[in-house]
PDB file of N, CA and C in Angstrom:
ATOM      1  N   MET A 274     299.446 127.138 -45.218  1.00  0.00           N
ATOM      2  CA  MET A 274     299.785 125.978 -44.329  1.00  0.00           C
ATOM      3  C   MET A 274     299.240 125.212 -44.535  1.00  0.00           C
ATOM      4  N   PHE A 275     300.251 123.889 -44.275  1.00  0.00           N
ATOM      5  CA  PHE A 275     299.639 122.704 -44.749  1.00  0.00           C
ATOM      6  C   PHE A 275     299.470 121.266 -43.725  1.00  0.00           C
ATOM      7  N   THR A 276     298.358 120.843 -43.982  1.00  0.00           N
ATOM      8  CA  THR A 276     298.585 120.027 -42.598  1.00  0.00           C
ATOM      9  C   THR A 276     297.945 118.676 -42.943  1.00  0.00           C
ATOM     10  N   GLN A 277     298.748 117.391 -42.549  1.00  0.00           N
ATOM     11  CA  GLN A 277     298.351 116.067 -42.986  1.00  0.00           C
ATOM     12  C   GLN A 277     298.581 115.554 -41.537  1.00  0.00           C
ATOM     13  N   ALA A 278     297.226 114.125 -41.689  1.00  0.00           N
ATOM     14  CA  ALA A 278     297.570 113.072 -39.859  1.00  0.00           C
ATOM     15  C   ALA A 278     297.912 112.049 -40.817  1.00  0.00           C
ATOM     16  N   MET A 279     298.682 111.064 -40.479  1.00  0.00           N
ATOM     17  CA  MET A 279     299.422 109.688 -40.542  1.00  0.00           C
ATOM     18  C   MET A 279     298.828 109.201 -39.622  1.00  0.00           C
ATOM     19  N   GLN A 280     298.349 107.990 -39.897  1.00  0.00           N
ATOM     20  CA  GLN A 280     297.860 106.970 -38.793  1.00  0.00           C
ATOM     21  C   GLN A 280     297.820 105.623 -39.461  1.00  0.00           C
ATOM     22  N   THR A 281     298.383 105.077 -38.208  1.00  0.00           N
ATOM     23  CA  THR A 281     299.199 103.741 -38.467  1.00  0.00           C
ATOM     24  C   THR A 281     299.879 102.939 -37.252  1.00  0.00           C
ATOM     25  N   GLY A 282     299.027 101.426 -36.790  1.00  0.00           N
ATOM     26  CA  GLY A 282     298.800 101.121 -35.686  1.00  0.00           C
ATOM     27  C   GLY A 282     297.671 101.750 -34.925  1.00  0.00           C
ATOM     28  N   ALA A 283     298.818 101.768 -33.634  1.00  0.00           N
ATOM     29  CA  ALA A 283     298.359 102.761 -32.477  1.00  0.00           C
ATOM     30  C   ALA A 283     298.475 103.703 -32.003  1.00  0.00           C
ATOM     31  N   PHE A 284     299.120 104.241 -33.344  1.00  0.00           N
ATOM     32  CA  PHE A 284     299.001 106.136 -33.263  1.00  0.00           C
ATOM     33  C   PHE A 284     299.028 106.731 -34.349  1.00  0.00           C
ATOM     34  N   GLN A 285     298.730 107.970 -34.043  1.00  0.00           N
ATOM     35  CA  GLN A 285     298.640 108.857 -35.200  1.00  0.00           C
ATOM     36  C   GLN A 285     299.395 110.056 -35.114  1.00  0.00           C
ATOM     37  N   VAL A 286     300.455 110.461 -36.200  1.00  0.00           N
ATOM     38  CA  VAL A 286     301.131 111.440 -36.063  1.00  0.00           C
ATOM     39  C   VAL A 286     300.603 112.585 -36.954  1.00  0.00           C
ATOM     40  N   ASP A 287     300.680 114.218 -36.405  1.00  0.00           N
ATOM     41  CA  ASP A 287     299.759 114.901 -37.433  1.00  0.00           C
ATOM     42  C   ASP A 287     301.018 115.963 -37.601  1.00  0.00           C
ATOM     43  N   VAL A 288     301.360 116.357 -38.673  1.00  0.00           N
ATOM     44  CA  VAL A 288     302.635 117.406 -38.652  1.00  0.00           C
ATOM     45  C   VAL A 288     301.497 118.552 -39.803  1.00  0.00           C
ATOM     46  N   ALA A 289     301.832 120.229 -39.497  1.00  0.00           N
ATOM     47  CA  ALA A 289     301.309 121.213 -39.517  1.00  0.00           C
ATOM     48  C   ALA A 289     302.479 122.162 -40.208  1.00  0.00           C
ATOM     49  N   THR A 290     302.285 122.732 -41.122  1.00  0.00           N
ATOM     50  CA  THR A 290     303.563 123.559 -41.143  1.00  0.00           C
ATOM     51  C   THR A 290     303.029 125.086 -41.447  1.00  0.00           C
ATOM     52  N   SER A 291     303.758 125.733 -41.719  1.00  0.00           N
ATOM     53  CA  SER A 291     303.603 127.465 -41.762  1.00  0.00           C
ATOM     54  C   SER A 291     304.283 127.934 -42.196  1.00  0.00           C
ATOM     55  N   ASN A 292     303.960 129.356 -43.216  1.00  0.00           N
ATOM     56  CA  ASN A 292     305.125 130.378 -44.038  1.00  0.00           C
ATOM     57  C   ASN A 292     305.132 131.726 -42.873  1.00  0.00           C
ATOM     58  N   ASN A 293     306.603 131.588 -43.220  1.00  0.00           N
ATOM     59  CA  ASN A 293     306.868 133.327 -42.565  1.00  0.00           C
ATOM     60  C   ASN A 293     306.604 133.404 -40.954  1.00  0.00           C
ATOM     61  N   GLY A 294     306.906 132.124 -40.068  1.00  0.00           N
ATOM     62  CA  GLY A 294     306.461 132.321 -38.672  1.00  0.00           C
ATOM     63  C   GLY A 294     305.516 131.613 -37.846  1.00  0.00           C
ATOM     64  N   GLY A 295     306.049 131.482 -37.075  1.00  0.00           N
ATOM     65  CA  GLY A 295     304.963 130.310 -36.578  1.00  0.00           C
ATOM     66  C   GLY A 295     303.371 129.941 -36.695  1.00  0.00           C
ATOM     67  N   HIS A 296     302.850 129.156 -36.175  1.00  0.00           N
ATOM     68  CA  HIS A 296     300.979 129.286 -36.119  1.00  0.00           C
ATOM     69  C   HIS A 296     300.821 130.295 -35.036  1.00  0.00           C
ATOM     70  N   PRO A 297     299.437 130.541 -35.715  1.00  0.00           N
ATOM     71  CA  PRO A 297     298.755 131.540 -35.338  1.00  0.00           C
ATOM     72  C   PRO A 297     298.343 130.864 -33.858  1.00  0.00           C
ATOM     73  N   PRO A 298     297.652 131.777 -32.883  1.00  0.00           N
ATOM     74  CA  PRO A 298     296.963 131.625 -31.667  1.00  0.00           C
ATOM     75  C   PRO A 298     295.288 130.752 -32.396  1.00  0.00           C
ATOM     76  N   GLU A 299     295.451 130.726 -33.092  1.00  0.00           N
ATOM     77  CA  GLU A 299     293.895 130.123 -33.633  1.00  0.00           C
ATOM     78  C   GLU A 299     294.201 129.052 -34.040  1.00  0.00           C
ATOM     79  N   PHE A 300     295.540 128.748 -34.396  1.00  0.00           N
ATOM     80  CA  PHE A 300     295.778 126.781 -34.695  1.00  0.00           C
ATOM     81  C   PHE A 300     296.108 126.603 -33.398  1.00  0.00           C
ATOM     82  N   TRP A 301     297.011 126.936 -32.599  1.00  0.00           N
ATOM     83  CA  TRP A 301     297.068 125.822 -31.356  1.00  0.00           C
ATOM     84  C   TRP A 301     295.526 126.407 -30.347  1.00  0.00           C
ATOM     85  N   ALA A 302     294.968 126.777 -30.541  1.00  0.00           N
ATOM     86  CA  ALA A 302     293.106 126.874 -29.942  1.00  0.00           C
ATOM     87  C   ALA A 302     292.737 126.004 -30.604  1.00  0.00           C
ATOM     88  N   GLU A 303     292.243 125.377 -31.673  1.00  0.00           N
ATOM     89  CA  GLU A 303     291.999 124.749 -32.685  1.00  0.00           C
ATOM     90  C   GLU A 303     292.523 123.463 -31.779  1.00  0.00           C
ATOM     91  N   GLN A 304     293.779 122.590 -32.372  1.00  0.00           N
ATOM     92  CA  GLN A 304     294.665 121.585 -32.170  1.00  0.00           C
ATOM     93  C   GLN A 304     294.285 121.278 -29.826  1.00  0.00           C
ATOM     94  N   ALA A 305     294.280 122.593 -29.103  1.00  0.00           N
ATOM     95  CA  ALA A 305     293.564 122.089 -27.592  1.00  0.00           C
ATOM     96  C   ALA A 305     292.314 121.648 -27.562  1.00  0.00           C
ATOM     97  N   ALA A 306     291.157 122.094 -28.314  1.00  0.00           N
ATOM     98  CA  ALA A 306     290.076 121.684 -28.506  1.00  0.00           C
ATOM     99  C   ALA A 306     289.980 120.041 -28.605  1.00  0.00           C
ATOM    100  N   LYS A 307     290.295 119.849 -30.187  1.00  0.00           N
ATOM    101  CA  LYS A 307     290.743 118.757 -30.450  1.00  0.00           C
ATOM    102  C   LYS A 307     291.339 117.728 -29.473  1.00  0.00           C
ATOM    103  N   LYS A 308     292.181 118.157 -28.418  1.00  0.00           N
ATOM    104  CA  LYS A 308     292.726 117.341 -27.710  1.00  0.00           C
ATOM    105  C   LYS A 308     291.834 117.035 -26.727  1.00  0.00           C
ATOM    106  N   ILE A 309     291.506 118.431 -26.161  1.00  0.00           N
ATOM    107  CA  ILE A 309     290.242 118.297 -24.813  1.00  0.00           C
ATOM    108  C   ILE A 309     289.364 117.269 -24.981  1.00  0.00           C
ATOM    109  N   ILE A 310     288.071 117.800 -26.415  1.00  0.00           N
ATOM    110  CA  ILE A 310     287.016 116.757 -26.874  1.00  0.00           C
ATOM    111  C   ILE A 310     287.047 116.477 -27.992  1.00  0.00           C
ATOM    112  N   SER A 311     287.406 115.001 -27.952  1.00  0.00           N
ATOM    113  CA  SER A 311     287.410 113.990 -29.418  1.00  0.00           C
ATOM    114  C   SER A 311     286.010 113.783 -29.139  1.00  0.00           C
ATOM    115  N   VAL A 312     286.118 114.001 -30.580  1.00  0.00           N
ATOM    116  CA  VAL A 312     284.560 113.774 -31.193  1.00  0.00           C
ATOM    117  C   VAL A 312     284.929 112.561 -32.586  1.00  0.00           C
ATOM    118  N   THR A 313     283.762 111.028 -32.036  1.00  0.00           N
ATOM    119  CA  THR A 313     283.844 110.155 -32.950  1.00  0.00           C
ATOM    120  C   THR A 313     282.986 109.929 -34.089  1.00  0.00           C
ATOM    121  N   ASP A 314     283.322 109.554 -35.496  1.00  0.00           N
ATOM    122  CA  ASP A 314     282.714 109.663 -36.451  1.00  0.00           C
ATOM    123  C   ASP A 314     281.653 108.390 -36.304  1.00  0.00           C
ATOM    124  N   THR A 315     281.869 107.866 -34.848  1.00  0.00           N
ATOM    125  CA  THR A 315     280.607 107.130 -35.034  1.00  0.00           C
ATOM    126  C   THR A 315     279.548 107.424 -34.354  1.00  0.00           C
ATOM    127  N   ALA A 316     279.659 108.300 -33.499  1.00  0.00           N
ATOM    128  CA  ALA A 316     278.619 108.347 -32.971  1.00  0.00           C
ATOM    129  C   ALA A 316     277.102 108.971 -33.425  1.00  0.00           C
ATOM    130  N   PRO A 317     275.742 108.691 -32.803  1.00  0.00           N
ATOM    131  CA  PRO A 317     274.569 109.419 -33.619  1.00  0.00           C
ATOM    132  C   PRO A 317     274.711 110.826 -33.390  1.00  0.00           C
ATOM    133  N   ASP A 318     274.234 111.029 -34.632  1.00  0.00           N
ATOM    134  CA  ASP A 318     274.173 112.813 -35.386  1.00  0.00           C
ATOM    135  C   ASP A 318     274.144 113.689 -33.860  1.00  0.00           C
ATOM    136  N   VAL A 319     273.078 113.545 -33.160  1.00  0.00           N
ATOM    137  CA  VAL A 319     272.662 114.509 -32.065  1.00  0.00           C
ATOM    138  C   VAL A 319     273.672 115.072 -31.326  1.00  0.00           C
ATOM    139  N   ILE A 320     274.283 113.710 -30.857  1.00  0.00           N
ATOM    140  CA  ILE A 320     275.620 113.426 -29.815  1.00  0.00           C
ATOM    141  C   ILE A 320     276.973 114.297 -30.756  1.00  0.00           C
ATOM    142  N   LYS A 321     277.119 113.985 -32.000  1.00  0.00           N
ATOM    143  CA  LYS A 321     278.256 114.359 -32.474  1.00  0.00           C
ATOM    144  C   LYS A 321     277.960 115.976 -32.694  1.00  0.00           C
ATOM    145  N   SER A 322     276.698 116.094 -32.873  1.00  0.00           N
ATOM    146  CA  SER A 322     276.996 117.786 -33.248  1.00  0.00           C
ATOM    147  C   SER A 322     276.903 118.615 -31.649  1.00  0.00           C
ATOM    148  N   GLN A 323     276.809 117.707 -30.986  1.00  0.00           N
ATOM    149  CA  GLN A 323     276.265 118.747 -29.306  1.00  0.00           C
ATOM    150  C   GLN A 323     278.236 118.653 -29.302  1.00  0.00           C
ATOM    151  N   ALA A 324     278.612 117.395 -29.235  1.00  0.00           N
ATOM    152  CA  ALA A 324     280.037 117.729 -29.195  1.00  0.00           C
ATOM    153  C   ALA A 324     280.754 118.688 -29.913  1.00  0.00           C
ATOM    154  N   ILE A 325     280.642 118.695 -31.212  1.00  0.00           N
ATOM    155  CA  ILE A 325     281.518 119.794 -32.111  1.00  0.00           C
ATOM    156  C   ILE A 325     280.886 121.260 -31.682  1.00  0.00           C
ATOM    157  N   ALA A 326     279.886 121.307 -31.445  1.00  0.00           N
ATOM    158  CA  ALA A 326     279.171 122.708 -30.512  1.00  0.00           C
ATOM    159  C   ALA A 326     280.179 123.086 -29.348  1.00  0.00           C
ATOM    160  N   PHE A 327     280.200 122.233 -28.562  1.00  0.00           N
ATOM    161  CA  PHE A 327     281.419 122.265 -27.458  1.00  0.00           C
ATOM    162  C   PHE A 327     282.468 122.490 -27.600  1.00  0.00           C
ATOM    163  N   GLN A 328     283.252 121.512 -28.738  1.00  0.00           N
ATOM    164  CA  GLN A 328     284.378 121.957 -29.316  1.00  0.00           C
ATOM    165  C   GLN A 328     284.429 122.746 -29.838  1.00  0.00           C
ATOM    166  N   ASN A 329     283.996 123.495 -30.133  1.00  0.00           N
ATOM    167  CA  ASN A 329     283.766 125.133 -30.895  1.00  0.00           C
ATOM    168  C   ASN A 329     283.945 125.729 -29.514  1.00  0.00           C
ATOM    169  N   HIS A 330     283.174 125.661 -28.619  1.00  0.00           N
ATOM    170  CA  HIS A 330     282.839 126.871 -27.500  1.00  0.00           C
ATOM    171  C   HIS A 330     284.659 126.693 -26.910  1.00  0.00           C
ATOM    172  N   VAL A 331     284.597 125.396 -26.339  1.00  0.00           N
ATOM    173  CA  VAL A 331     286.528 125.384 -25.682  1.00  0.00           C
ATOM    174  C   VAL A 331     287.602 126.129 -26.252  1.00  0.00           C
ATOM    175  N   GLU A 332     287.505 125.572 -28.274  1.00  0.00           N
ATOM    176  CA  GLU A 332     288.708 126.387 -28.733  1.00  0.00           C
ATOM    177  C   GLU A 332     288.207 128.065 -28.042  1.00  0.00           C
ATOM    178  N   GLN A 333     287.054 128.372 -28.407  1.00  0.00           N
ATOM    179  CA  GLN A 333     287.368 129.755 -28.520  1.00  0.00           C
ATOM    180  C   GLN A 333     287.853 130.320 -26.908  1.00  0.00           C
ATOM    181  N   VAL A 334     286.882 130.179 -25.740  1.00  0.00           N
ATOM    182  CA  VAL A 334     287.785 129.912 -24.795  1.00  0.00           C
ATOM    183  C   VAL A 334     289.066 130.272 -24.402  1.00  0.00           C
ATOM    184  N   VAL A 335     289.610 128.985 -25.246  1.00  0.00           N
ATOM    185  CA  VAL A 335     291.198 128.516 -25.422  1.00  0.00           C
ATOM    186  C   VAL A 335     291.895 129.736 -25.443  1.00  0.00           C
ATOM    187  N   LEU A 336     291.055 129.911 -27.034  1.00  0.00           N
ATOM    188  CA  LEU A 336     291.770 131.426 -27.815  1.00  0.00           C
ATOM    189  C   LEU A 336     291.617 132.806 -27.325  1.00  0.00           C
ATOM    190  N   TYR A 337     290.869 132.763 -26.665  1.00  0.00           N
ATOM    191  CA  TYR A 337     290.654 134.118 -25.841  1.00  0.00           C
ATOM    192  C   TYR A 337     292.060 133.971 -24.408  1.00  0.00           C
ATOM    193  N   TYR A 338     292.244 132.919 -23.774  1.00  0.00           N
ATOM    194  CA  TYR A 338     293.039 133.121 -23.057  1.00  0.00           C
ATOM    195  C   TYR A 338     294.575 133.002 -23.603  1.00  0.00           C
ATOM    196  N   MET A 339     294.421 132.372 -24.742  1.00  0.00           N
ATOM    197  CA  MET A 339     295.972 132.464 -25.226  1.00  0.00           C
ATOM    198  C   MET A 339     296.117 133.451 -25.725  1.00  0.00           C
ATOM    199  N   LYS A 340     295.205 134.432 -25.842  1.00  0.00           N
ATOM    200  CA  LYS A 340     295.931 135.944 -26.382  1.00  0.00           C
ATOM    201  C   LYS A 340     295.892 136.107 -25.370  1.00  0.00           C
ATOM    202  N   CYS A 341     295.205 136.077 -24.513  1.00  0.00           N
ATOM    203  CA  CYS A 341     295.781 137.345 -22.899  1.00  0.00           C
ATOM    204  C   CYS A 341     296.866 136.825 -22.429  1.00  0.00           C
ATOM    205  N   ALA A 342     297.456 135.256 -22.630  1.00  0.00           N
ATOM    206  CA  ALA A 342     298.960 134.853 -22.329  1.00  0.00           C
ATOM    207  C   ALA A 342     299.687 135.561 -22.723  1.00  0.00           C
ATOM    208  N   ILE A 343     299.198 135.743 -24.186  1.00  0.00           N
ATOM    209  CA  ILE A 343     300.652 136.530 -25.182  1.00  0.00           C
ATOM    210  C   ILE A 343     300.826 137.708 -24.725  1.00  0.00           C
ATOM    211  N   ASP A 344     299.802 138.732 -24.946  1.00  0.00           N
ATOM    212  CA  ASP A 344     300.093 139.967 -24.440  1.00  0.00           C
ATOM    213  C   ASP A 344     300.744 140.465 -23.511  1.00  0.00           C
ATOM    214  N   CYS A 345     300.260 139.251 -22.156  1.00  0.00           N
ATOM    215  CA  CYS A 345     301.260 139.709 -20.877  1.00  0.00           C
ATOM    216  C   CYS A 345     302.584 139.414 -21.528  1.00  0.00           C
ATOM    217  N   ASP A 346     302.957 138.154 -21.934  1.00  0.00           N
ATOM    218  CA  ASP A 346     304.321 137.977 -22.347  1.00  0.00           C
ATOM    219  C   ASP A 346     305.093 138.843 -23.173  1.00  0.00           C
ATOM    220  N   ARG A 347     303.806 139.649 -23.841  1.00  0.00           N
ATOM    221  CA  ARG A 347     305.062 140.631 -24.858  1.00  0.00           C
ATOM    222  C   ARG A 347     304.952 141.683 -24.200  1.00  0.00           C
ATOM    223  N   SER A 348     304.463 142.313 -22.909  1.00  0.00           N
ATOM    224  CA  SER A 348     304.302 143.084 -22.405  1.00  0.00           C
ATOM    225  C   SER A 348     305.432 142.607 -21.264  1.00  0.00           C
ATOM    226  N   THR A 349     305.629 141.812 -20.660  1.00  0.00           N
ATOM    227  CA  THR A 349     306.525 141.753 -19.740  1.00  0.00           C
ATOM    228  C   THR A 349     308.202 141.419 -20.681  1.00  0.00           C
ATOM    229  N   VAL A 350     308.431 140.688 -21.625  1.00  0.00           N
ATOM    230  CA  VAL A 350     309.461 141.556 -22.494  1.00  0.00           C
ATOM    231  C   VAL A 350     309.815 142.565 -22.718  1.00  0.00           C
ATOM    232  N   SER A 351     308.956 143.298 -22.966  1.00  0.00           N
ATOM    233  CA  SER A 351     308.946 144.442 -23.678  1.00  0.00           C
ATOM    234  C   SER A 351     309.467 145.648 -22.714  1.00  0.00           C
ATOM    235  N   TYR A 352     308.836 145.706 -20.857  1.00  0.00           N
ATOM    236  CA  TYR A 352     309.667 146.101 -19.859  1.00  0.00           C
ATOM    237  C   TYR A 352     311.145 145.691 -19.326  1.00  0.00           C
ATOM    238  N   MET A 353     311.507 143.869 -20.078  1.00  0.00           N
ATOM    239  CA  MET A 353     312.770 143.782 -19.622  1.00  0.00           C
ATOM    240  C   MET A 353     313.740 144.453 -20.640  1.00  0.00           C
ATOM    241  N   VAL A 354     313.519 144.349 -22.133  1.00  0.00           N
ATOM    242  CA  VAL A 354     313.944 145.214 -23.364  1.00  0.00           C
ATOM    243  C   VAL A 354     314.304 146.481 -22.818  1.00  0.00           C
ATOM    244  N   THR A 355     313.151 147.013 -21.959  1.00  0.00           N
ATOM    245  CA  THR A 355     312.872 148.384 -22.029  1.00  0.00           C
ATOM    246  C   THR A 355     313.950 149.128 -20.797  1.00  0.00           C
ATOM    247  N   GLU A 356     314.207 148.001 -19.918  1.00  0.00           N
ATOM    248  CA  GLU A 356     315.063 148.275 -18.469  1.00  0.00           C
ATOM    249  C   GLU A 356     316.510 148.178 -19.306  1.00  0.00           C
ATOM    250  N   ALA A 357     316.385 147.500 -20.325  1.00  0.00           N
ATOM    251  CA  ALA A 357     318.386 147.142 -20.685  1.00  0.00           C
ATOM    252  C   ALA A 357     318.846 148.018 -21.786  1.00  0.00           C
ATOM    253  N   GLY A 358     318.033 149.385 -21.392  1.00  0.00           N
ATOM    254  CA  GLY A 358     318.321 150.754 -22.573  1.00  0.00           C
ATOM    255  C   GLY A 358     318.060 150.186 -23.643  1.00  0.00           C
ATOM    256  N   GLN A 359     316.556 149.222 -24.147  1.00  0.00           N
ATOM    257  CA  GLN A 359     316.808 149.457 -26.272  1.00  0.00           C
ATOM    258  C   GLN A 359     315.033 150.160 -25.745  1.00  0.00           C
ATOM    259  N   PRO A 360     314.693 151.100 -25.406  1.00  0.00           N
ATOM    260  CA  PRO A 360     313.066 150.988 -25.810  1.00  0.00           C
ATOM    261  C   PRO A 360     312.381 151.550 -27.078  1.00  0.00           C
ATOM    262  N   GLN A 361     312.760 151.495 -28.371  1.00  0.00           N
ATOM    263  CA  GLN A 361     313.020 151.323 -29.875  1.00  0.00           C
ATOM    264  C   GLN A 361     312.484 149.696 -29.851  1.00  0.00           C
ATOM    265  N   LEU A 362     313.648 149.389 -29.807  1.00  0.00           N
ATOM    266  CA  LEU A 362     313.276 147.887 -29.157  1.00  0.00           C
ATOM    267  C   LEU A 362     312.186 147.061 -28.831  1.00  0.00           C
ATOM    268  N   ALA A 363     311.701 147.568 -27.302  1.00  0.00           N
ATOM    269  CA  ALA A 363     310.601 147.481 -26.223  1.00  0.00           C
ATOM    270  C   ALA A 363     309.241 148.140 -27.595  1.00  0.00           C
ATOM    271  N   GLU A 364     308.907 149.039 -28.171  1.00  0.00           N
ATOM    272  CA  GLU A 364     308.379 149.365 -28.617  1.00  0.00           C
ATOM    273  C   GLU A 364     308.011 148.486 -30.137  1.00  0.00           C
ATOM    274  N   ILE A 365     309.095 147.847 -30.722  1.00  0.00           N
ATOM    275  CA  ILE A 365     308.667 146.566 -31.560  1.00  0.00           C
ATOM    276  C   ILE A 365     307.871 145.685 -31.295  1.00  0.00           C
ATOM    277  N   ILE A 366     308.626 145.347 -29.796  1.00  0.00           N
ATOM    278  CA  ILE A 366     307.564 143.760 -29.371  1.00  0.00           C
ATOM    279  C   ILE A 366     306.837 144.534 -29.041  1.00  0.00           C
ATOM    280  N   ARG A 367     306.265 145.486 -28.290  1.00  0.00           N
ATOM    281  CA  ARG A 367     304.859 145.419 -27.706  1.00  0.00           C
ATOM    282  C   ARG A 367     303.686 145.253 -29.165  1.00  0.00           C
ATOM    283  N   ARG A 368     304.586 145.747 -30.130  1.00  0.00           N
ATOM    284  CA  ARG A 368     303.378 145.894 -31.126  1.00  0.00           C
ATOM    285  C   ARG A 368     302.718 144.091 -31.977  1.00  0.00           C
ATOM    286  N   PRO A 369     301.234 143.931 -31.567  1.00  0.00           N
ATOM    287  CA  PRO A 369     300.889 142.612 -31.873  1.00  0.00           C
ATOM    288  C   PRO A 369     301.214 142.436 -33.592  1.00  0.00           C
TER     289      PRO A 369
END
């Protein structure tokens, strides 16, 4: 995976690529946590370390619920595919 950030003026552009499919839930949980809790480089060390610890905790919570949502969606899609008469395809979809 390649991640690049470019900052010009008032906005920042982040680019992240992946190989052989989309990004895993861990990637998206990290991105969400960074957007929810931003930590400035100029913060005092004590506050910065607390903010980073909280950011890591939020990342783990987001990751847990993202995985729950993915499992739920796979179950829903698998059920719909089974109902459409494709039980073998449904079994492939159900696998993580």
